[in-house]
């Protein structure tokens, strides 16, 4: 859908300031309107202080969800030492304007930068997009971005990502990828559609980037699977296809493609890690990120030393 193009999921603002107070004024494309997701996640901005690997959450904007614009103080009386700031923008809303206010006597400095120009691309469903995090920084791509000093590009398309070759071609044109994560299984209408799109997605990307690691991530477990045998078998069927596809490609000479079993991401109490039985809560996103971290440390090792 065209409106998804305006959502700011994954967009971050990095800078340094010695201002003891920081506030924002935000003009949104529309007001909060999601029943299953807090307004702070859909339309809010949250703030972290610290360098990569040491970022600490400070605050999220507080506002009237019935309005499409707001002003909010993120911190005050924090002293005049230089602070590295990360602002995470709304997950499910467009931002028409955003103003950042510091004290008149304060200074602003550039973000020190990442350790490399390489970036991690994550293509997937509404789960990648950020539903249903309570605030932007808790979507799993944003959590991962605090674990690694690289740029993370959120290519989550809620309800729409089906591995279309046209979009695959566009993704393949993004420069300097360090890693591509494919997490779109949940949006494919059938196993047959996944069988059609996944090998072609990989082929198109490989035609441009022969050695960039690709991580195929199967779907997390859904709460209803405990009672719906068909749902369980469908996910198992898709998981098996993805795993076999990766193994076939590795045996054919591509050592840079990998598979991760998504049913392991949320743990045994997987239903308790979601808001609606499908989309992760903050707990679910935290578990996903922690489960993926060791594998990403290995895949991104060339850029972390």
mmCIF file of C-alpha atoms in Angstrom:
data_model
loop_
_atom_site.group_PDB
_atom_site.id
_atom_site.type_symbol
_atom_site.label_atom_id
_atom_site.label_comp_id
_atom_site.label_asym_id
_atom_site.label_seq_id
_atom_site.Cartn_x
_atom_site.Cartn_y
_atom_site.Cartn_z
ATOM 1 C CA UNK A 1 0.000 0.000 0.000
ATOM 2 C CA UNK A 2 1.222 3.483 -0.864
ATOM 3 C CA UNK A 3 0.713 4.792 2.665
ATOM 4 C CA UNK A 4 3.363 2.416 4.001
ATOM 5 C CA UNK A 5 5.958 4.333 2.007
ATOM 6 C CA UNK A 6 5.474 7.306 4.337
ATOM 7 C CA UNK A 7 5.796 5.384 7.608
ATOM 8 C CA UNK A 8 9.065 6.080 9.416
ATOM 9 C CA UNK A 9 9.679 2.596 10.872
ATOM 10 C CA UNK A 10 13.411 2.125 11.387
ATOM 11 C CA UNK A 11 14.261 5.791 10.837
ATOM 12 C CA UNK A 12 16.683 7.120 13.438
ATOM 13 C CA UNK A 13 18.181 10.527 14.150
ATOM 14 C CA UNK A 14 21.693 10.509 15.624
ATOM 15 C CA UNK A 15 23.549 13.529 16.999
ATOM 16 C CA UNK A 16 25.471 14.832 20.006
ATOM 17 C CA UNK A 17 24.520 17.710 22.255
ATOM 18 C CA UNK A 18 25.470 19.164 25.629
ATOM 19 C CA UNK A 19 21.975 20.503 26.161
ATOM 20 C CA UNK A 20 20.514 19.630 29.587
ATOM 21 C CA UNK A 21 17.032 19.661 28.013
ATOM 22 C CA UNK A 22 15.693 18.091 24.821
ATOM 23 C CA UNK A 23 12.195 18.295 23.395
ATOM 24 C CA UNK A 24 10.532 17.596 20.048
ATOM 25 C CA UNK A 25 7.643 18.978 18.056
ATOM 26 C CA UNK A 26 6.112 16.463 15.662
ATOM 27 C CA UNK A 27 3.512 16.873 12.925
ATOM 28 C CA UNK A 28 2.134 13.483 11.886
ATOM 29 C CA UNK A 29 0.362 12.465 8.679
ATOM 30 C CA UNK A 30 -2.559 11.244 10.815
ATOM 31 C CA UNK A 31 -3.456 10.500 14.416
ATOM 32 C CA UNK A 32 -3.165 7.202 16.279
ATOM 33 C CA UNK A 33 -5.784 4.692 15.168
ATOM 34 C CA UNK A 34 -4.572 1.146 15.898
ATOM 35 C CA UNK A 35 -6.520 -0.980 18.380
ATOM 36 C CA UNK A 36 -3.751 -3.492 19.094
ATOM 37 C CA UNK A 37 -0.784 -1.146 19.342
ATOM 38 C CA UNK A 38 -0.045 1.666 21.802
ATOM 39 C CA UNK A 39 -0.061 5.190 20.387
ATOM 40 C CA UNK A 40 3.506 5.547 21.672
ATOM 41 C CA UNK A 41 4.589 2.786 19.283
ATOM 42 C CA UNK A 42 2.518 3.874 16.330
ATOM 43 C CA UNK A 43 3.088 7.628 16.563
ATOM 44 C CA UNK A 44 5.681 8.271 19.264
ATOM 45 C CA UNK A 45 9.370 9.153 19.294
ATOM 46 C CA UNK A 46 11.642 7.569 21.878
ATOM 47 C CA UNK A 47 15.085 8.639 23.029
ATOM 48 C CA UNK A 48 18.276 6.788 23.940
ATOM 49 C CA UNK A 49 21.522 8.234 25.276
ATOM 50 C CA UNK A 50 24.935 6.636 24.800
ATOM 51 C CA UNK A 51 27.220 5.189 22.160
ATOM 52 C CA UNK A 52 26.475 1.928 20.356
ATOM 53 C CA UNK A 53 26.368 -1.003 22.731
ATOM 54 C CA UNK A 54 25.891 1.362 25.669
ATOM 55 C CA UNK A 55 22.660 3.119 24.696
ATOM 56 C CA UNK A 56 20.173 3.519 27.517
ATOM 57 C CA UNK A 57 16.496 4.296 27.149
ATOM 58 C CA UNK A 58 15.489 7.698 28.526
ATOM 59 C CA UNK A 59 11.903 8.504 27.567
ATOM 60 C CA UNK A 60 9.175 8.364 24.934
ATOM 61 C CA UNK A 61 6.987 11.252 23.833
ATOM 62 C CA UNK A 62 3.748 11.737 25.745
ATOM 63 C CA UNK A 63 0.862 13.190 23.759
ATOM 64 C CA UNK A 64 -2.866 13.169 23.103
ATOM 65 C CA UNK A 65 -3.465 10.275 20.660
ATOM 66 C CA UNK A 66 -6.510 12.083 19.283
ATOM 67 C CA UNK A 67 -4.231 14.763 17.788
ATOM 68 C CA UNK A 68 -1.900 14.557 14.790
ATOM 69 C CA UNK A 69 0.685 16.961 16.193
ATOM 70 C CA UNK A 70 2.327 17.314 19.552
ATOM 71 C CA UNK A 71 5.213 18.714 21.566
ATOM 72 C CA UNK A 72 6.936 16.671 24.223
ATOM 73 C CA UNK A 73 9.943 16.951 26.538
ATOM 74 C CA UNK A 74 12.246 13.945 26.331
ATOM 75 C CA UNK A 75 14.586 14.989 29.131
ATOM 76 C CA UNK A 76 15.587 18.018 31.214
ATOM 77 C CA UNK A 77 18.116 18.826 33.961
ATOM 78 C CA UNK A 78 20.534 16.258 32.520
ATOM 79 C CA UNK A 79 23.659 18.389 32.894
ATOM 80 C CA UNK A 80 25.815 20.082 30.277
ATOM 81 C CA UNK A 81 28.119 17.184 29.381
ATOM 82 C CA UNK A 82 28.163 16.063 25.719
ATOM 83 C CA UNK A 83 25.644 13.276 25.135
ATOM 84 C CA UNK A 84 25.190 10.986 22.123
ATOM 85 C CA UNK A 85 21.487 10.931 21.234
ATOM 86 C CA UNK A 86 19.441 8.411 19.254
ATOM 87 C CA UNK A 87 15.828 9.225 18.414
ATOM 88 C CA UNK A 88 13.638 6.443 16.993
ATOM 89 C CA UNK A 89 10.773 7.741 14.844
ATOM 90 C CA UNK A 90 7.175 6.409 14.721
ATOM 91 C CA UNK A 91 6.621 2.877 13.473
ATOM 92 C CA UNK A 92 3.180 3.102 11.882
ATOM 93 C CA UNK A 93 2.706 6.733 10.950
ATOM 94 C CA UNK A 94 4.142 9.282 8.570
ATOM 95 C CA UNK A 95 5.976 12.341 9.869
ATOM 96 C CA UNK A 96 5.336 15.593 8.019
ATOM 97 C CA UNK A 97 7.523 17.766 10.237
ATOM 98 C CA UNK A 98 9.826 17.236 13.176
ATOM 99 C CA UNK A 99 11.597 19.933 15.169
ATOM 100 C CA UNK A 100 14.204 19.218 17.844
ATOM 101 C CA UNK A 101 14.647 21.845 20.561
ATOM 102 C CA UNK A 102 17.733 22.281 22.739
ATOM 103 C CA UNK A 103 18.718 25.022 25.161
ATOM 104 C CA UNK A 104 19.835 28.257 23.406
ATOM 105 C CA UNK A 105 23.287 28.120 24.991
ATOM 106 C CA UNK A 106 23.854 24.455 24.067
ATOM 107 C CA UNK A 107 25.863 23.095 21.163
ATOM 108 C CA UNK A 108 25.241 20.301 18.660
ATOM 109 C CA UNK A 109 27.836 17.985 17.114
ATOM 110 C CA UNK A 110 27.757 15.357 14.410
ATOM 111 C CA UNK A 111 27.035 11.717 15.177
ATOM 112 C CA UNK A 112 30.462 9.969 15.354
ATOM 113 C CA UNK A 113 29.324 7.525 12.684
ATOM 114 C CA UNK A 114 29.172 3.774 12.266
ATOM 115 C CA UNK A 115 32.233 1.547 12.096
ATOM 116 C CA UNK A 116 31.530 0.875 8.422
ATOM 117 C CA UNK A 117 29.438 2.156 5.525
ATOM 118 C CA UNK A 118 27.938 -1.318 5.254
ATOM 119 C CA UNK A 119 24.299 -1.787 6.261
ATOM 120 C CA UNK A 120 22.021 -4.617 7.375
ATOM 121 C CA UNK A 121 18.847 -5.023 5.303
ATOM 122 C CA UNK A 122 15.824 -6.677 6.945
ATOM 123 C CA UNK A 123 12.916 -7.471 4.603
ATOM 124 C CA UNK A 124 9.736 -8.804 6.117
ATOM 125 C CA UNK A 125 6.208 -8.578 7.447
ATOM 126 C CA UNK A 126 4.441 -6.431 10.017
ATOM 127 C CA UNK A 127 6.633 -8.145 12.612
ATOM 128 C CA UNK A 128 9.699 -6.660 10.940
ATOM 129 C CA UNK A 129 7.793 -3.407 10.508
ATOM 130 C CA UNK A 130 7.285 -3.144 14.264
ATOM 131 C CA UNK A 131 3.847 -4.430 15.247
ATOM 132 C CA UNK A 132 3.156 -4.402 18.131
ATOM 133 C CA UNK A 133 6.023 -2.702 19.970
ATOM 134 C CA UNK A 134 4.990 -0.317 22.739
ATOM 135 C CA UNK A 135 7.468 2.282 21.453
ATOM 136 C CA UNK A 136 9.692 2.539 18.359
ATOM 137 C CA UNK A 137 12.949 1.445 19.983
ATOM 138 C CA UNK A 138 11.468 -1.950 20.871
ATOM 139 C CA UNK A 139 10.897 -3.192 17.305
ATOM 140 C CA UNK A 140 13.427 -5.961 16.768
ATOM 141 C CA UNK A 141 15.362 -4.216 13.944
ATOM 142 C CA UNK A 142 15.819 -1.231 16.275
ATOM 143 C CA UNK A 143 16.890 -3.450 19.165
ATOM 144 C CA UNK A 144 19.452 -5.123 16.895
ATOM 145 C CA UNK A 145 20.673 -1.697 15.791
ATOM 146 C CA UNK A 146 21.697 -0.993 19.386
ATOM 147 C CA UNK A 147 23.665 -4.235 19.530
ATOM 148 C CA UNK A 148 25.776 -3.593 16.427
ATOM 149 C CA UNK A 149 27.533 -0.386 15.276
ATOM 150 C CA UNK A 150 26.104 -0.629 11.749
ATOM 151 C CA UNK A 151 23.150 0.950 9.977
ATOM 152 C CA UNK A 152 20.025 -1.248 10.017
ATOM 153 C CA UNK A 153 17.482 -0.702 7.237
ATOM 154 C CA UNK A 154 13.925 -1.723 8.145
ATOM 155 C CA UNK A 155 12.179 -3.018 5.010
ATOM 156 C CA UNK A 156 9.130 -4.354 6.825
ATOM 157 C CA UNK A 157 5.894 -3.915 4.855
ATOM 158 C CA UNK A 158 2.889 -4.637 7.033
ATOM 159 C CA UNK A 159 0.504 -7.018 5.274
ATOM 160 C CA UNK A 160 2.262 -6.616 1.927
ATOM 161 C CA UNK A 161 5.718 -8.217 1.795
ATOM 162 C CA UNK A 162 5.347 -11.316 -0.392
ATOM 163 C CA UNK A 163 8.746 -11.460 -2.053
ATOM 164 C CA UNK A 164 7.638 -9.727 -5.235
ATOM 165 C CA UNK A 165 10.436 -9.728 -7.863
ATOM 166 C CA UNK A 166 9.936 -6.012 -8.551
ATOM 167 C CA UNK A 167 10.675 -5.141 -4.939
ATOM 168 C CA UNK A 168 13.492 -7.661 -4.848
ATOM 169 C CA UNK A 169 15.124 -5.780 -7.696
ATOM 170 C CA UNK A 170 14.827 -2.490 -5.788
ATOM 171 C CA UNK A 171 16.297 -4.033 -2.637
ATOM 172 C CA UNK A 172 19.184 -5.390 -4.714
ATOM 173 C CA UNK A 173 20.024 -1.838 -5.738
ATOM 174 C CA UNK A 174 20.612 -0.679 -2.144
ATOM 175 C CA UNK A 175 24.380 -0.103 -1.922
ATOM 176 C CA UNK A 176 26.862 -1.643 0.503
ATOM 177 C CA UNK A 177 24.820 -4.379 2.194
ATOM 178 C CA UNK A 178 26.586 -6.310 4.942
ATOM 179 C CA UNK A 179 23.727 -8.769 5.384
ATOM 180 C CA UNK A 180 20.239 -9.437 4.016
ATOM 181 C CA UNK A 181 17.651 -10.973 6.355
ATOM 182 C CA UNK A 182 14.533 -12.458 4.716
ATOM 183 C CA UNK A 183 11.628 -12.652 7.176
ATOM 184 C CA UNK A 184 8.578 -12.469 4.913
ATOM 185 C CA UNK A 185 7.121 -15.987 5.147
ATOM 186 C CA UNK A 186 4.136 -14.887 7.237
ATOM 187 C CA UNK A 187 2.722 -12.657 4.481
ATOM 188 C CA UNK A 188 2.790 -15.236 1.707
ATOM 189 C CA UNK A 189 -0.767 -16.482 1.047
ATOM 190 C CA UNK A 190 0.331 -20.078 0.472
ATOM 191 C CA UNK A 191 3.296 -22.425 0.575
ATOM 192 C CA UNK A 192 3.164 -22.490 -3.216
ATOM 193 C CA UNK A 193 3.664 -18.727 -3.340
ATOM 194 C CA UNK A 194 6.677 -19.030 -1.046
ATOM 195 C CA UNK A 195 8.075 -21.768 -3.296
ATOM 196 C CA UNK A 196 7.758 -19.410 -6.264
ATOM 197 C CA UNK A 197 9.231 -16.296 -4.672
ATOM 198 C CA UNK A 198 12.035 -17.353 -2.332
ATOM 199 C CA UNK A 199 14.414 -18.949 -4.883
ATOM 200 C CA UNK A 200 13.790 -16.059 -7.292
ATOM 201 C CA UNK A 201 14.392 -13.476 -4.543
ATOM 202 C CA UNK A 202 17.711 -15.089 -3.731
ATOM 203 C CA UNK A 203 18.647 -15.404 -7.426
ATOM 204 C CA UNK A 204 17.973 -11.716 -8.112
ATOM 205 C CA UNK A 205 19.926 -10.575 -5.060
ATOM 206 C CA UNK A 206 22.787 -12.952 -5.848
ATOM 207 C CA UNK A 207 23.045 -11.570 -9.389
ATOM 208 C CA UNK A 208 24.151 -8.293 -7.781
ATOM 209 C CA UNK A 209 25.830 -9.472 -4.563
ATOM 210 C CA UNK A 210 27.400 -12.905 -4.909
ATOM 211 C CA UNK A 211 29.000 -13.106 -1.452
ATOM 212 C CA UNK A 212 26.864 -10.927 0.839
ATOM 213 C CA UNK A 213 25.427 -13.167 3.576
ATOM 214 C CA UNK A 214 21.720 -13.964 3.317
ATOM 215 C CA UNK A 215 19.828 -15.139 6.389
ATOM 216 C CA UNK A 216 16.493 -16.856 5.733
ATOM 217 C CA UNK A 217 14.379 -16.583 8.872
ATOM 218 C CA UNK A 218 11.291 -18.777 9.175
ATOM 219 C CA UNK A 219 8.154 -17.594 10.957
ATOM 220 C CA UNK A 220 7.756 -17.430 14.723
ATOM 221 C CA UNK A 221 5.251 -19.779 16.379
ATOM 222 C CA UNK A 222 1.692 -18.472 16.597
ATOM 223 C CA UNK A 223 -0.485 -18.887 19.676
ATOM 224 C CA UNK A 224 -3.299 -20.719 17.861
ATOM 225 C CA UNK A 225 -0.910 -23.435 16.692
ATOM 226 C CA UNK A 226 -1.388 -25.170 20.034
ATOM 227 C CA UNK A 227 -5.021 -25.832 19.035
ATOM 228 C CA UNK A 228 -5.040 -25.594 15.221
ATOM 229 C CA UNK A 229 -3.280 -28.566 13.608
ATOM 230 C CA UNK A 230 -3.596 -27.122 10.096
ATOM 231 C CA UNK A 231 -1.880 -23.894 11.128
ATOM 232 C CA UNK A 232 0.935 -25.832 12.783
ATOM 233 C CA UNK A 233 1.440 -28.113 9.773
ATOM 234 C CA UNK A 234 1.434 -25.165 7.357
ATOM 235 C CA UNK A 235 4.193 -23.425 9.271
ATOM 236 C CA UNK A 236 6.181 -26.651 9.498
ATOM 237 C CA UNK A 237 5.800 -27.173 5.744
ATOM 238 C CA UNK A 238 7.052 -23.680 4.978
ATOM 239 C CA UNK A 239 9.896 -23.985 7.444
ATOM 240 C CA UNK A 240 11.016 -27.226 5.858
ATOM 241 C CA UNK A 241 10.939 -25.706 2.374
ATOM 242 C CA UNK A 242 13.055 -22.738 3.434
ATOM 243 C CA UNK A 243 15.531 -24.948 5.245
ATOM 244 C CA UNK A 244 15.832 -27.306 2.255
ATOM 245 C CA UNK A 245 16.242 -24.361 -0.134
ATOM 246 C CA UNK A 246 19.121 -22.975 1.902
ATOM 247 C CA UNK A 247 20.762 -26.391 2.204
ATOM 248 C CA UNK A 248 20.430 -27.013 -1.543
ATOM 249 C CA UNK A 249 22.042 -23.676 -2.344
ATOM 250 C CA UNK A 250 24.868 -24.305 0.111
ATOM 251 C CA UNK A 251 25.534 -27.699 -1.469
ATOM 252 C CA UNK A 252 25.513 -26.012 -4.874
ATOM 253 C CA UNK A 253 28.377 -23.754 -3.838
ATOM 254 C CA UNK A 254 26.896 -20.799 -1.928
ATOM 255 C CA UNK A 255 28.424 -20.857 1.578
ATOM 256 C CA UNK A 256 27.065 -17.389 2.354
ATOM 257 C CA UNK A 257 23.401 -18.327 2.738
ATOM 258 C CA UNK A 258 22.049 -19.365 6.126
ATOM 259 C CA UNK A 259 18.816 -20.501 7.790
ATOM 260 C CA UNK A 260 17.423 -19.793 11.249
ATOM 261 C CA UNK A 261 14.453 -21.704 12.649
ATOM 262 C CA UNK A 262 11.989 -18.997 13.706
ATOM 263 C CA UNK A 263 10.108 -21.281 16.071
ATOM 264 C CA UNK A 264 13.046 -20.940 18.465
ATOM 265 C CA UNK A 265 12.867 -17.154 18.679
ATOM 266 C CA UNK A 266 10.173 -16.734 21.347
ATOM 267 C CA UNK A 267 10.927 -19.733 23.531
ATOM 268 C CA UNK A 268 8.516 -22.226 25.065
ATOM 269 C CA UNK A 269 5.983 -19.617 26.218
ATOM 270 C CA UNK A 270 5.657 -18.193 22.723
ATOM 271 C CA UNK A 271 2.007 -17.198 23.118
ATOM 272 C CA UNK A 272 2.841 -15.004 26.096
ATOM 273 C CA UNK A 273 5.340 -13.067 23.952
ATOM 274 C CA UNK A 274 2.676 -11.618 21.639
ATOM 275 C CA UNK A 275 -0.042 -8.986 21.804
ATOM 276 C CA UNK A 276 -2.623 -10.784 19.665
ATOM 277 C CA UNK A 277 -1.228 -14.278 19.247
ATOM 278 C CA UNK A 278 0.710 -13.179 16.143
ATOM 279 C CA UNK A 279 2.608 -9.925 16.657
ATOM 280 C CA UNK A 280 5.316 -9.790 19.330
ATOM 281 C CA UNK A 281 5.097 -7.649 22.415
ATOM 282 C CA UNK A 282 8.211 -5.927 23.756
ATOM 283 C CA UNK A 283 9.050 -9.215 25.492
ATOM 284 C CA UNK A 284 8.761 -11.068 22.203
ATOM 285 C CA UNK A 285 10.932 -8.580 20.357
ATOM 286 C CA UNK A 286 13.563 -8.702 23.084
ATOM 287 C CA UNK A 287 13.689 -12.497 22.889
ATOM 288 C CA UNK A 288 13.905 -12.417 19.089
ATOM 289 C CA UNK A 289 16.834 -10.015 19.178
ATOM 290 C CA UNK A 290 18.707 -11.945 21.840
ATOM 291 C CA UNK A 291 18.235 -15.202 19.926
ATOM 292 C CA UNK A 292 19.530 -13.666 16.692
ATOM 293 C CA UNK A 293 22.452 -11.796 18.242
ATOM 294 C CA UNK A 294 25.021 -14.678 18.314
ATOM 295 C CA UNK A 295 24.394 -15.544 14.663
ATOM 296 C CA UNK A 296 24.599 -11.913 13.566
ATOM 297 C CA UNK A 297 27.830 -11.490 15.529
ATOM 298 C CA UNK A 298 29.307 -14.231 13.396
ATOM 299 C CA UNK A 299 27.872 -13.025 10.062
ATOM 300 C CA UNK A 300 28.871 -9.404 10.673
ATOM 301 C CA UNK A 301 32.277 -10.168 12.177
ATOM 302 C CA UNK A 302 34.257 -8.763 9.181
ATOM 303 C CA UNK A 303 32.790 -5.301 9.896
ATOM 304 C CA UNK A 304 33.034 -5.331 13.695
ATOM 305 C CA UNK A 305 36.796 -5.630 14.174
#
